[in-house]
Coordinates of C-alpha atoms in Angstrom, one line a residue:
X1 CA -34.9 2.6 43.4
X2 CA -32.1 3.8 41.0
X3 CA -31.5 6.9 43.4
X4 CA -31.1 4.3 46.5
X5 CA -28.6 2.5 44.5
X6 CA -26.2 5.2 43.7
X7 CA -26.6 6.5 47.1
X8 CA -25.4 3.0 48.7
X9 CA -22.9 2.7 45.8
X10 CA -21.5 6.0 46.7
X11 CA -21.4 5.6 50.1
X12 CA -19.3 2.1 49.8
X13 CA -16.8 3.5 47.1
X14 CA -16.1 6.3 49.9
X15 CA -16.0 3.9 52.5
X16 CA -13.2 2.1 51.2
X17 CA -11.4 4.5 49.1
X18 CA -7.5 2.5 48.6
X19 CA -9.4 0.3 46.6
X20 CA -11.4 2.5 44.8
X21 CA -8.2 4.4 44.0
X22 CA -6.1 1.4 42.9
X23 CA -9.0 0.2 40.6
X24 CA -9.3 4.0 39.4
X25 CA -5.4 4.1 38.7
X26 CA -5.3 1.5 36.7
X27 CA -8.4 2.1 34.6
X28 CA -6.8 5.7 34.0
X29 CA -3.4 4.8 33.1
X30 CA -5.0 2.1 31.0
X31 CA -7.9 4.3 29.4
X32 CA -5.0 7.2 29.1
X33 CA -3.0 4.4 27.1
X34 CA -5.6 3.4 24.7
X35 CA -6.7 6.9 23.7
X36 CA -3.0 8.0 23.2
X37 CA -2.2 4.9 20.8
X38 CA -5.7 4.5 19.1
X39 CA -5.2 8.7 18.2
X40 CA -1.5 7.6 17.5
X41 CA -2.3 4.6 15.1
X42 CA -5.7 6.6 13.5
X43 CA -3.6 9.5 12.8
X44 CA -0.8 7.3 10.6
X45 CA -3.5 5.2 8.7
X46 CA -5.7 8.5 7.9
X47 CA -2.2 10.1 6.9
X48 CA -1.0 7.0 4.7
X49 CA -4.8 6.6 3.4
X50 CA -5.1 10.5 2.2
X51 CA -1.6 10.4 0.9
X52 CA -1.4 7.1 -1.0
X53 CA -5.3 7.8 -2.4
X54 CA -4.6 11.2 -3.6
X55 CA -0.9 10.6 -5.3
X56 CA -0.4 7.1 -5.7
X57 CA -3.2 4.8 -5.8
X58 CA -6.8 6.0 -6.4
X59 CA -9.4 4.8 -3.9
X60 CA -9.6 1.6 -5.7
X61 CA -7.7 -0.3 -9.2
X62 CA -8.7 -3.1 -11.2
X63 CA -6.3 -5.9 -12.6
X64 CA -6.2 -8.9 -14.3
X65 CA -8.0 -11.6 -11.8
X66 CA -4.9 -13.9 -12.6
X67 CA -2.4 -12.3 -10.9
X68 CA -1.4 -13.2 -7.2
X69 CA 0.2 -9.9 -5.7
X70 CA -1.8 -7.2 -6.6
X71 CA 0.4 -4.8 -5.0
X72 CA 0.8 -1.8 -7.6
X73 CA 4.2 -0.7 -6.8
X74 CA 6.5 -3.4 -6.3
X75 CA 5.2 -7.3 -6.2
X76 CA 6.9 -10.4 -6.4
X77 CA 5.6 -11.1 -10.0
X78 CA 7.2 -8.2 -11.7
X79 CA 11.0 -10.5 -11.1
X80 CA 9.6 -13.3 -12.3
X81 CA 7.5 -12.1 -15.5
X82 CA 5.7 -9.1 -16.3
X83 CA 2.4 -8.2 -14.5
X84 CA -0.8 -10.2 -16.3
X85 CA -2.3 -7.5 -19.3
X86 CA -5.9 -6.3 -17.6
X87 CA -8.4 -7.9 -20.8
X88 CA -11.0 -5.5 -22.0
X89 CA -9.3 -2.5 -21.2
X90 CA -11.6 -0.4 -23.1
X91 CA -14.8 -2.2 -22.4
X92 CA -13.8 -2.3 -18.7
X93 CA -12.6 1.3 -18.6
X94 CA -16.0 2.7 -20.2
X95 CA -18.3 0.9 -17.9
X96 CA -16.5 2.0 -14.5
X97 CA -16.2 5.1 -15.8
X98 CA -20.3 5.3 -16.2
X99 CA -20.8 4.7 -12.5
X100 CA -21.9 7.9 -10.7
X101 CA -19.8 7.3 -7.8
X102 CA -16.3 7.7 -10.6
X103 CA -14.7 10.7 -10.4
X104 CA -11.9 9.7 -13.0
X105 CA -9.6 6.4 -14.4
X106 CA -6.2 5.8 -15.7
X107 CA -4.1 3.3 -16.7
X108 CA -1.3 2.0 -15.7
X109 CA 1.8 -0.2 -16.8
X110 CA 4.4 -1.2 -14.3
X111 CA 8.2 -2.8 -15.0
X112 CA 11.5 -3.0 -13.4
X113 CA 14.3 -2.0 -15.0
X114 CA 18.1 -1.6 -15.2
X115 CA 19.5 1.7 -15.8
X116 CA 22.6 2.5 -17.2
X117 CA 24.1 6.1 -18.1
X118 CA 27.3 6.8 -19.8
X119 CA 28.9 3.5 -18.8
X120 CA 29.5 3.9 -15.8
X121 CA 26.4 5.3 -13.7
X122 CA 24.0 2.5 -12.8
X123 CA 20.6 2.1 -10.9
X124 CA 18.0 0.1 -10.3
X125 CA 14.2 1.5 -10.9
X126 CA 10.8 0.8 -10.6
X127 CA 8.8 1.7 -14.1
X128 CA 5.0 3.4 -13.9
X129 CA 4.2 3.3 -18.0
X130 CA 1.1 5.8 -18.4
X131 CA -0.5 8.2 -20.3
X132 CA 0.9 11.6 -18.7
X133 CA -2.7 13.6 -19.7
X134 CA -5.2 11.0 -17.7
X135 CA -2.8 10.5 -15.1
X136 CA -2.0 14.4 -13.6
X137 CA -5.8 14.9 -14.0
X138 CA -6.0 11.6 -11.6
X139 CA -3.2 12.6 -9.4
X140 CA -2.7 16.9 -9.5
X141 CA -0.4 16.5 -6.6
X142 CA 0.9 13.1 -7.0
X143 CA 4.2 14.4 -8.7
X144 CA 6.5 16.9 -7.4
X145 CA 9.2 17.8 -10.0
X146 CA 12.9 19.5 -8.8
X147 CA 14.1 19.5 -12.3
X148 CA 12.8 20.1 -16.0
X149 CA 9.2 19.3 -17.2
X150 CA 6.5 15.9 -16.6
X151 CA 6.1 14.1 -20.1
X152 CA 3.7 15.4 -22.5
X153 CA 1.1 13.4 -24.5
X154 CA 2.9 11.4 -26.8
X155 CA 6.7 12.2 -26.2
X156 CA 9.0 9.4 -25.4
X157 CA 10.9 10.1 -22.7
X158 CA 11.7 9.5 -18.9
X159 CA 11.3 11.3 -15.8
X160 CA 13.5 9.8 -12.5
X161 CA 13.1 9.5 -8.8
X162 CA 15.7 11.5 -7.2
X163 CA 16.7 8.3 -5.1
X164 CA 17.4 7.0 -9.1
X165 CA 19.1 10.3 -9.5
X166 CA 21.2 9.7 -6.8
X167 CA 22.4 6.4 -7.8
X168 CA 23.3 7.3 -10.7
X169 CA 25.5 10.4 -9.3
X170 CA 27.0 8.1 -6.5
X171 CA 27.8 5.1 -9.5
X172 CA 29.5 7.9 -11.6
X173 CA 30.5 10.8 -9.6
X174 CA 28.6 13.1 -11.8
X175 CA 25.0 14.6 -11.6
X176 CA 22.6 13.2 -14.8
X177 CA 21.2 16.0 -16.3
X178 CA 17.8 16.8 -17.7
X179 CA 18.0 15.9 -21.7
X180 CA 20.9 13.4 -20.8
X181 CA 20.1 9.8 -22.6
X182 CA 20.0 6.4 -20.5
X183 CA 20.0 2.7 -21.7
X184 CA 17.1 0.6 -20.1
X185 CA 17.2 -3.1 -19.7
X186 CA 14.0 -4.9 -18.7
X187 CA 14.2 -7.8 -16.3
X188 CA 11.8 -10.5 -16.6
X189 CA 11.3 -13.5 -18.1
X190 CA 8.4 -13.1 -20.6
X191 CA 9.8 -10.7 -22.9
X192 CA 13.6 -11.4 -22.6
X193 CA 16.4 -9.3 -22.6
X194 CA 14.6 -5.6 -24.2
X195 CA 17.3 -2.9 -24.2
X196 CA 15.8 1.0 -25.1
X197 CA 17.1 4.5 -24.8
X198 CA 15.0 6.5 -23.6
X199 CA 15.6 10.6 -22.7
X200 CA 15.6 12.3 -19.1
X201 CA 12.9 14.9 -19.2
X202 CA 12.5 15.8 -15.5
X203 CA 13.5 14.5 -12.2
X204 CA 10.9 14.3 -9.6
X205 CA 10.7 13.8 -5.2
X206 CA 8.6 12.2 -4.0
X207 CA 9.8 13.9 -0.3
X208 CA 8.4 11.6 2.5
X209 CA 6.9 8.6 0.5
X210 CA 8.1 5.3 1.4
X211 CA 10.8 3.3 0.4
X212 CA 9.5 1.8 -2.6
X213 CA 7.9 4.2 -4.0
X214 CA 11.6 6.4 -3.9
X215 CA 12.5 4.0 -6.9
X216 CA 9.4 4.7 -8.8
X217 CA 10.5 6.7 -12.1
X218 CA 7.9 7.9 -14.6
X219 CA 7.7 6.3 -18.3
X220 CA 5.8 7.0 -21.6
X221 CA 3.5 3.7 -21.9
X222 CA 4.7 2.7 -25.7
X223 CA 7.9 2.7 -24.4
X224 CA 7.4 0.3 -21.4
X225 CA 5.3 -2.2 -23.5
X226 CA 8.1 -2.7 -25.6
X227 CA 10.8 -3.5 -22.7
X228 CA 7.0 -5.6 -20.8
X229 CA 6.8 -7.6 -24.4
X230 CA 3.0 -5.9 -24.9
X231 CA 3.3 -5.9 -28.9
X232 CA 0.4 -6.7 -31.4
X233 CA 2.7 -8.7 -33.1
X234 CA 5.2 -11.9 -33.2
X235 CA 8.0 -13.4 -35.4
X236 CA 4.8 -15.9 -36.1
X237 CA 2.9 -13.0 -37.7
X238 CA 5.1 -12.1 -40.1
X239 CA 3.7 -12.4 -43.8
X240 CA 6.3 -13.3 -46.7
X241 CA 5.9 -12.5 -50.2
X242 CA 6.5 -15.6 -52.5
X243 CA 9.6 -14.0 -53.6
X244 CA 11.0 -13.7 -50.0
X245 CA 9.8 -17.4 -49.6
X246 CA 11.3 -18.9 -52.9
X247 CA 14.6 -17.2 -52.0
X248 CA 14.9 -18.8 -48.6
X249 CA 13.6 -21.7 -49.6
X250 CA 16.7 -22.1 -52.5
X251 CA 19.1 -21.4 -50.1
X252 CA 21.2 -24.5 -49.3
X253 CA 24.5 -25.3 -48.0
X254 CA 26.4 -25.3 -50.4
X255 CA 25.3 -22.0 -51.8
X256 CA 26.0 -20.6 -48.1
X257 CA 29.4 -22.1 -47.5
X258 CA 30.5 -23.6 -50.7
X259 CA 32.8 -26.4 -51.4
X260 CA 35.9 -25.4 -49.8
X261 CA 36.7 -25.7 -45.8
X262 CA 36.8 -22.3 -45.9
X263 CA 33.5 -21.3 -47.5
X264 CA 33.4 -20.6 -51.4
X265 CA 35.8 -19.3 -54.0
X266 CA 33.8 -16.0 -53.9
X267 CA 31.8 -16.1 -50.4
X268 CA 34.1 -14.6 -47.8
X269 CA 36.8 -13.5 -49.9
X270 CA 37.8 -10.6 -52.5
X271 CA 40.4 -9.7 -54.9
X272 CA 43.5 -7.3 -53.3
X273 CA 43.7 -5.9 -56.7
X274 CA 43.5 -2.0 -57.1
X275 CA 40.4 -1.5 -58.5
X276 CA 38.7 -3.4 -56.0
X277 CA 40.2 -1.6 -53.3
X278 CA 39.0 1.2 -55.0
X279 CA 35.5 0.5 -55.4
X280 CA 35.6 -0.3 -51.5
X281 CA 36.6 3.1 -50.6
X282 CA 34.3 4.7 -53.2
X283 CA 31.0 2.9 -51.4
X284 CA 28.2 5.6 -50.2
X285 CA 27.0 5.5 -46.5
X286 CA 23.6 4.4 -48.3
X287 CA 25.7 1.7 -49.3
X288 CA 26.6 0.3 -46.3
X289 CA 23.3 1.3 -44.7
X290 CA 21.6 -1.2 -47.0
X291 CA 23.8 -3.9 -45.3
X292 CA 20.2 -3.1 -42.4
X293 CA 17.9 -4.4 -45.1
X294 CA 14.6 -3.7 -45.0
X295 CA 13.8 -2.6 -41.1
X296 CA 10.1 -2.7 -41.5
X297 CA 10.0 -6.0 -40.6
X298 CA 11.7 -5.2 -37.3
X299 CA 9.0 -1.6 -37.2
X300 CA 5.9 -4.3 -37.7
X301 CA 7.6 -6.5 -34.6
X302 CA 7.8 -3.5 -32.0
X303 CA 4.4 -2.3 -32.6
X304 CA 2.8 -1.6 -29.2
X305 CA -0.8 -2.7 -28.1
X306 CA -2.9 0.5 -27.3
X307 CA -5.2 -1.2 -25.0
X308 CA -2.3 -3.2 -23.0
X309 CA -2.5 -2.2 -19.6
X310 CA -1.9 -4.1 -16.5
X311 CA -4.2 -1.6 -14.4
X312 CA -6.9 0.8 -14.4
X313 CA -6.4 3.5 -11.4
X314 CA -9.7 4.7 -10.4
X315 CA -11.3 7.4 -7.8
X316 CA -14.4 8.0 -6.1
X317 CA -16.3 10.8 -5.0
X318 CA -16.1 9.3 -1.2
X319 CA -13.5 6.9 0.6
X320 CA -16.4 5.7 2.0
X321 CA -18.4 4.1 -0.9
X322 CA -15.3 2.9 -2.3
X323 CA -15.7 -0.4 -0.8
X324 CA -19.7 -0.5 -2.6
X325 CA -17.9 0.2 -6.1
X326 CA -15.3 -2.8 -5.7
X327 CA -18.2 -5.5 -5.0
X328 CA -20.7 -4.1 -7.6
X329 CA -17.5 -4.3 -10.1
X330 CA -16.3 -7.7 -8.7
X331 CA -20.0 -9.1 -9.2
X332 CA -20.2 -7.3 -12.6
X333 CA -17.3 -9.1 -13.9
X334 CA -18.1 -12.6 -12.7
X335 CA -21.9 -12.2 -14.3
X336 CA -20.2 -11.0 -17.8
X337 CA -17.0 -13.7 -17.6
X338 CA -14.5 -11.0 -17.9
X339 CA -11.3 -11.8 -16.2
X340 CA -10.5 -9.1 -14.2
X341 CA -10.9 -8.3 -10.3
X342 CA -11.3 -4.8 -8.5
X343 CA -9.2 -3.9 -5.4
X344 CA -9.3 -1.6 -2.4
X345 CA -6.6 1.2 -2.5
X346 CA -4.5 -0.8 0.4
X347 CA -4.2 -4.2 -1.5
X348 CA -2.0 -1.9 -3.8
X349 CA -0.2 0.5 -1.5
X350 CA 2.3 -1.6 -1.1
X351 CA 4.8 -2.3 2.2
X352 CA 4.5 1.0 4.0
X353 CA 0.9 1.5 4.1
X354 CA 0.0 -2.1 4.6
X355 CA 3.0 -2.4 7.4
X356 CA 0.8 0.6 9.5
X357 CA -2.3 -1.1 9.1
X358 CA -0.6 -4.3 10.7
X359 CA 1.4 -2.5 13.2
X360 CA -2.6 -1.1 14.0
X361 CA -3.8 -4.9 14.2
X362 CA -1.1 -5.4 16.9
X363 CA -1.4 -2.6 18.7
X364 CA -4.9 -3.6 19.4
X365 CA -4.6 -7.0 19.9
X366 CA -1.8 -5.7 22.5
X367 CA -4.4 -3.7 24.1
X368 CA -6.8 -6.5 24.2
X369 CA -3.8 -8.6 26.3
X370 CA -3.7 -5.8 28.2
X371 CA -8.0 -5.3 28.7
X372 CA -7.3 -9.1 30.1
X373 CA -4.9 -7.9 32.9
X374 CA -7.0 -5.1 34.0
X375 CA -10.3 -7.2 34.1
X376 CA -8.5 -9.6 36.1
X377 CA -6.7 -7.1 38.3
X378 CA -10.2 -5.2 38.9
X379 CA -11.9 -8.4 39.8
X380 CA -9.5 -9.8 42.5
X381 CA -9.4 -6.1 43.9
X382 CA -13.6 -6.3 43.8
X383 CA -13.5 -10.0 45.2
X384 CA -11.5 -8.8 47.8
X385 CA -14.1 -5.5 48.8
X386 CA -16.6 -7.7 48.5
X387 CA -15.5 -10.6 51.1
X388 CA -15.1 -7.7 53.5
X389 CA -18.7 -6.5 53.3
X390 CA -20.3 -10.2 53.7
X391 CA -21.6 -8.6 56.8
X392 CA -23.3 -6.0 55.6
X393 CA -24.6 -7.6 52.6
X394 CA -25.7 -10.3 55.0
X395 CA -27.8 -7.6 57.0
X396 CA -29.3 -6.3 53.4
X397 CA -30.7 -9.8 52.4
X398 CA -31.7 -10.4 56.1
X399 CA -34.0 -7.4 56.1
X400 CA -35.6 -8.6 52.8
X401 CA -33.5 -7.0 50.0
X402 CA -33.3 -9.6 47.1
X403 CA -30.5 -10.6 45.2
X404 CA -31.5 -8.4 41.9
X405 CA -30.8 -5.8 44.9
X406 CA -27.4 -7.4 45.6
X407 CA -26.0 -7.9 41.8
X408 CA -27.3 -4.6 41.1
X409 CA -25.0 -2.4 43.5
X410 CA -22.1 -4.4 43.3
X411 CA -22.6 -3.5 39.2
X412 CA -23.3 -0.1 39.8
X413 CA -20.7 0.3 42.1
X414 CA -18.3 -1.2 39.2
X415 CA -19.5 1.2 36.4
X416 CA -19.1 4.2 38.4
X417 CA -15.7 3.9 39.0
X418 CA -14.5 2.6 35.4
X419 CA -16.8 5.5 34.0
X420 CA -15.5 7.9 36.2
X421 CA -12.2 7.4 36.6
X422 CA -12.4 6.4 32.1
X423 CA -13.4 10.0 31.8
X424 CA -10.4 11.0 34.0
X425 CA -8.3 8.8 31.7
X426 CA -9.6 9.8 28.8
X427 CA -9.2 13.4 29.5
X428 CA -5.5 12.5 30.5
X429 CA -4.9 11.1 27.1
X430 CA -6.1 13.9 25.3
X431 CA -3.8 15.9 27.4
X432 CA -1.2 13.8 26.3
X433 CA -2.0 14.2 22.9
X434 CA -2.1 18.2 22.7
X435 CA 1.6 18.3 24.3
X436 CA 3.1 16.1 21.4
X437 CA 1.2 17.9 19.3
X438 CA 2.6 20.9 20.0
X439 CA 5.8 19.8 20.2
X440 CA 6.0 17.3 17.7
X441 CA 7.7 13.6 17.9
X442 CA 11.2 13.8 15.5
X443 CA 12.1 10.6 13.7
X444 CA 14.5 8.7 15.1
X445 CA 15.6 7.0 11.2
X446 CA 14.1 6.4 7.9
X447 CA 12.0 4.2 8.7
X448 CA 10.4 5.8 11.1
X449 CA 9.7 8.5 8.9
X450 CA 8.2 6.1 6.2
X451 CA 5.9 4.9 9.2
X452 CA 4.9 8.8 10.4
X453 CA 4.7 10.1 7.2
X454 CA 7.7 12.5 7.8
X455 CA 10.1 14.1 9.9
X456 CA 8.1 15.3 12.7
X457 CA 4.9 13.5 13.7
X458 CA 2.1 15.5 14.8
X459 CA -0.7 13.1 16.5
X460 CA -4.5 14.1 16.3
X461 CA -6.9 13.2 19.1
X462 CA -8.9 10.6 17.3
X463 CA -13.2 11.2 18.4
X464 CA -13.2 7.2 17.4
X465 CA -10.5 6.4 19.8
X466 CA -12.4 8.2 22.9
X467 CA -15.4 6.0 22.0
X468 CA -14.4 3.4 21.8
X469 CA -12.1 3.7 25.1
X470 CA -15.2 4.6 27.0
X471 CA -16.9 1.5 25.4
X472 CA -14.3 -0.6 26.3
X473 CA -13.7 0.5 29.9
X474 CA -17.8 0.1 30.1
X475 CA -17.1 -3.6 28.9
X476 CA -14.5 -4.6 31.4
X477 CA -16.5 -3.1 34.2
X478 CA -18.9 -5.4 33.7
X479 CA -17.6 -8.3 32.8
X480 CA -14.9 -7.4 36.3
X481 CA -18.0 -7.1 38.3
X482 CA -19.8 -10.8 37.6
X483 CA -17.6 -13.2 39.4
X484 CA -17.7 -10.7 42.8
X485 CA -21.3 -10.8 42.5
X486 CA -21.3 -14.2 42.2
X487 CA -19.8 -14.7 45.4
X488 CA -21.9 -12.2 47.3
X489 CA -25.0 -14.2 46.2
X490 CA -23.6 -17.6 47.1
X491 CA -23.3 -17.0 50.8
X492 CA -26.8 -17.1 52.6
X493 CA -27.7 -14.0 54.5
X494 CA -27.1 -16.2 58.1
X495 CA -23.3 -17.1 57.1
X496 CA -23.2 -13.9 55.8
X497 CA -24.0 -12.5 59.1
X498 CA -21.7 -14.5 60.7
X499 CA -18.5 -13.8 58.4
X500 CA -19.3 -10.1 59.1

């Protein structure tokens, strides 16, 4: 039965070959299409996946549940306050690092700051406060330095984008050098105004990464909870002796100011006499050093919280189980009440990566639009074959075929040409795909090159893309072929007859 059908099928295809060749253009051109751009849009999200999961992000991070971007580059929280402090960090930390799908963890602060160098050079940056051992064993090939050294467990110190770099040289007109001192000022509205000084120890590229990620300059962790406001302590903590309490607490005005308009008889003012003058000049620098006070105080107020962290970077052994870690850790934190949440890598990727994965959604929506147009375009060309074969399909049902026979060739006749002629397509697209390959697409602009992942974009043929094109061309067939054979099987074989 099968064998009569392709026979028949084959023989009306031939028969009336324009339309078999306009239908089989279009499904080409179209299958072509869809194998080109699903290779095109693959080949960027693998690129940006690999790249961001290997340098930047980890296959998945955990952070406080109470923030709203999670983004762990550059969110819309970090200008209004400092990113929410991950609670449990060591509790947390120990359990996902027990899992056997962990490879490794490590945390993370982030901050924005103001950077200011000799005056006159300023830039904008993006602060990543970490722990520099944890974090090149995480990422081995996450930073590329062009000057001096990466910071070293314990050592204060900074190492700069060279985007930061470059600010600072086109703000100045000078180069800042490796062991050069900077002035950072943190910007947001928890801590206040925190101003350190911090030491270039390297400047690093991060070449082709995007645009936010060019700002991105390396920190020691003590250094960024200070400027973030993570200390143990407050001005509330402090503990006064009953000597330091009974001597502010007999302090009045009068003992400040004294009687006069101008303060007391001995407050503000001392004697031009010789010997006074004398004993001015004679005081040590310990002397006027004491003016300080006590700076413990002031030590006991800036000491940092070892377990303040606003993330915990993690990898897995596979990409592919990542997704099974983050719901086993988002149901493990709900069942124990602690308040954190685990992410995919992409939530944090920021703009660049999660701009591809849109531009993907589009592009496949835009081929869905375009699946539309074909299915309609196939069907009025089938319609048409069909009205001029009433005759013979008359004769077929006349001689006793039934309509099962009928819907069945019509079909058949369908698939063969969008599987044929898909093949052809997808063949074509491959094609395609091996030239710019070869030859490479340049980026027009920086942007572009954010969204290629560099200068010159080399496309892979994507297996994924070719099955699903043959899937989808296999769809539209089908769903092309119902409303011709719809109208073949309405007309009785008589009329049928008579039309043909």
């Amino acid at each position: 039965m099968l064998g009569v059908l392709i026979k028949i099928a084959f023989r009306n295809l031939k028969e009336h070959k324009a339309k078999t060749l306009i239908i089989g253009v279009l499904i080409t051109l179209g299958i072509a299409i869809l194998v080109v751009g699903n290779s095109f849009t693959d080949t960027i999200k693998k690129g940006i996946e690999k790249n961001y999961i290997q340098n930047y992000t980890g296959n998945l991070f955990i952070a406080s549940s109470a923030i709203k971007d999670p983004s762990l580059i550059i969110s819309n929280e970090l200008f209004e306050s400092t990113p929410k402090i991950l609670p449990d960090f060591p509790a947390i930390q120990k359990h996902v690092e027990s899992l056997s799908e962990v490879t490794g963890t490590t945390g993370q602060i982030n901050g924005v700051a103001l950077g200011k160098w000799n005056d006159v050079g300023e830039s904008f940056m993006i602060l990543f406060g970490l722990d520099s051992t944890s974090y090149q064993n995480l990422f081995p090939t996450g930073v590329k330095l062009t000057d001096g050294e990466f910071l070293k467990e314990g050592e204060s110190g900074i190492v700069l984008s060279k985007m930061v770099a470059d600010m600072f040289k086109q703000s100045s007109g000078n180069d800042i050098q490796v062991g050069d001192s900077i002035v950072l000022t943190s910007m947001n509205t928890v801590s206040g105004a925190k101003i350190r000084e911090v030491t270039v120890k390297g400047i690093h590229d991060y070449g082709d990464a995007s645009f936010d990620l060019s700002y991105v300059c390396f920190i020691d962790q003590d250094t960024l909870r200070i400027l973030n406001g993570m200390v143990l302590n407050t001005a509330n903590s402090l503990n006064l002796t009953g000597e330091e309490a009974s001597s502010l607490g007999a302090l009045d005005e009068e003992s400040l100011f004294g009687s006069s308009p101008l303060g007391g008889d001995d407050a503000f003012f001392v004697s031009d006499s010789a010997e006074t003058e004398s004993s001015f000049l004679e005081s040590s620098v310990d002397d006027w050093t004491n003016i300080l006070g006590d700076t413990s105080q002031r030590a006991f107020l800036n000491e940092t919280d070892p377990n303040a962290w606003n993330y915990l970077l993690v990898k897995v052994t596979d990409q592919n189980k990542a997704e099974k870690v983050v719901k086993e850790l988002n149901t493990y934190f709900t069942d124990n009440n602690i308040e954190a949440k685990a992410w995919n890598w992409l939530d944090g990727a920021g703009m660049s990566a999660q701009l591809a994965d849109t531009l993907s959604i589009v592009f496949n929506v835009l081929l869905f639009v375009i699946a539309i147009v074909a299915v309609i375009v196939i069907m009025n060309t089938l319609v048409i074959s069909v009205s001029e074969r009433y005759g013979e399909i008359g004769t077929m049902r006349a001689i006793g075929a039934k309509k099962s026979f009928v819907r069945q060739m019509i079909s058949l006749e369908t698939l063969m040409i969008t599987l044929v002629f898909g093949v052809i397509g997808v063949i074509l697209g491959i094609i395609i795909l091996l030239v710019l390959r070869g030859v490479g697409i340049q980026a027009p602009n920086q942007f572009m090159q954010i969204l290629l992942g560099g200068d010159v974009f080399r496309p892979v043929v994507s297996f994924q893309a070719i099955v699903l094109s043959l899937i989808t061309v296999s769809v539209v067939g089908l769903i092309a072929s119902l409303y011709p054979v719809s109208v073949a099987l309405k007309v009785s074989p008589l009329e049928a007859m008579n039309k043909g």
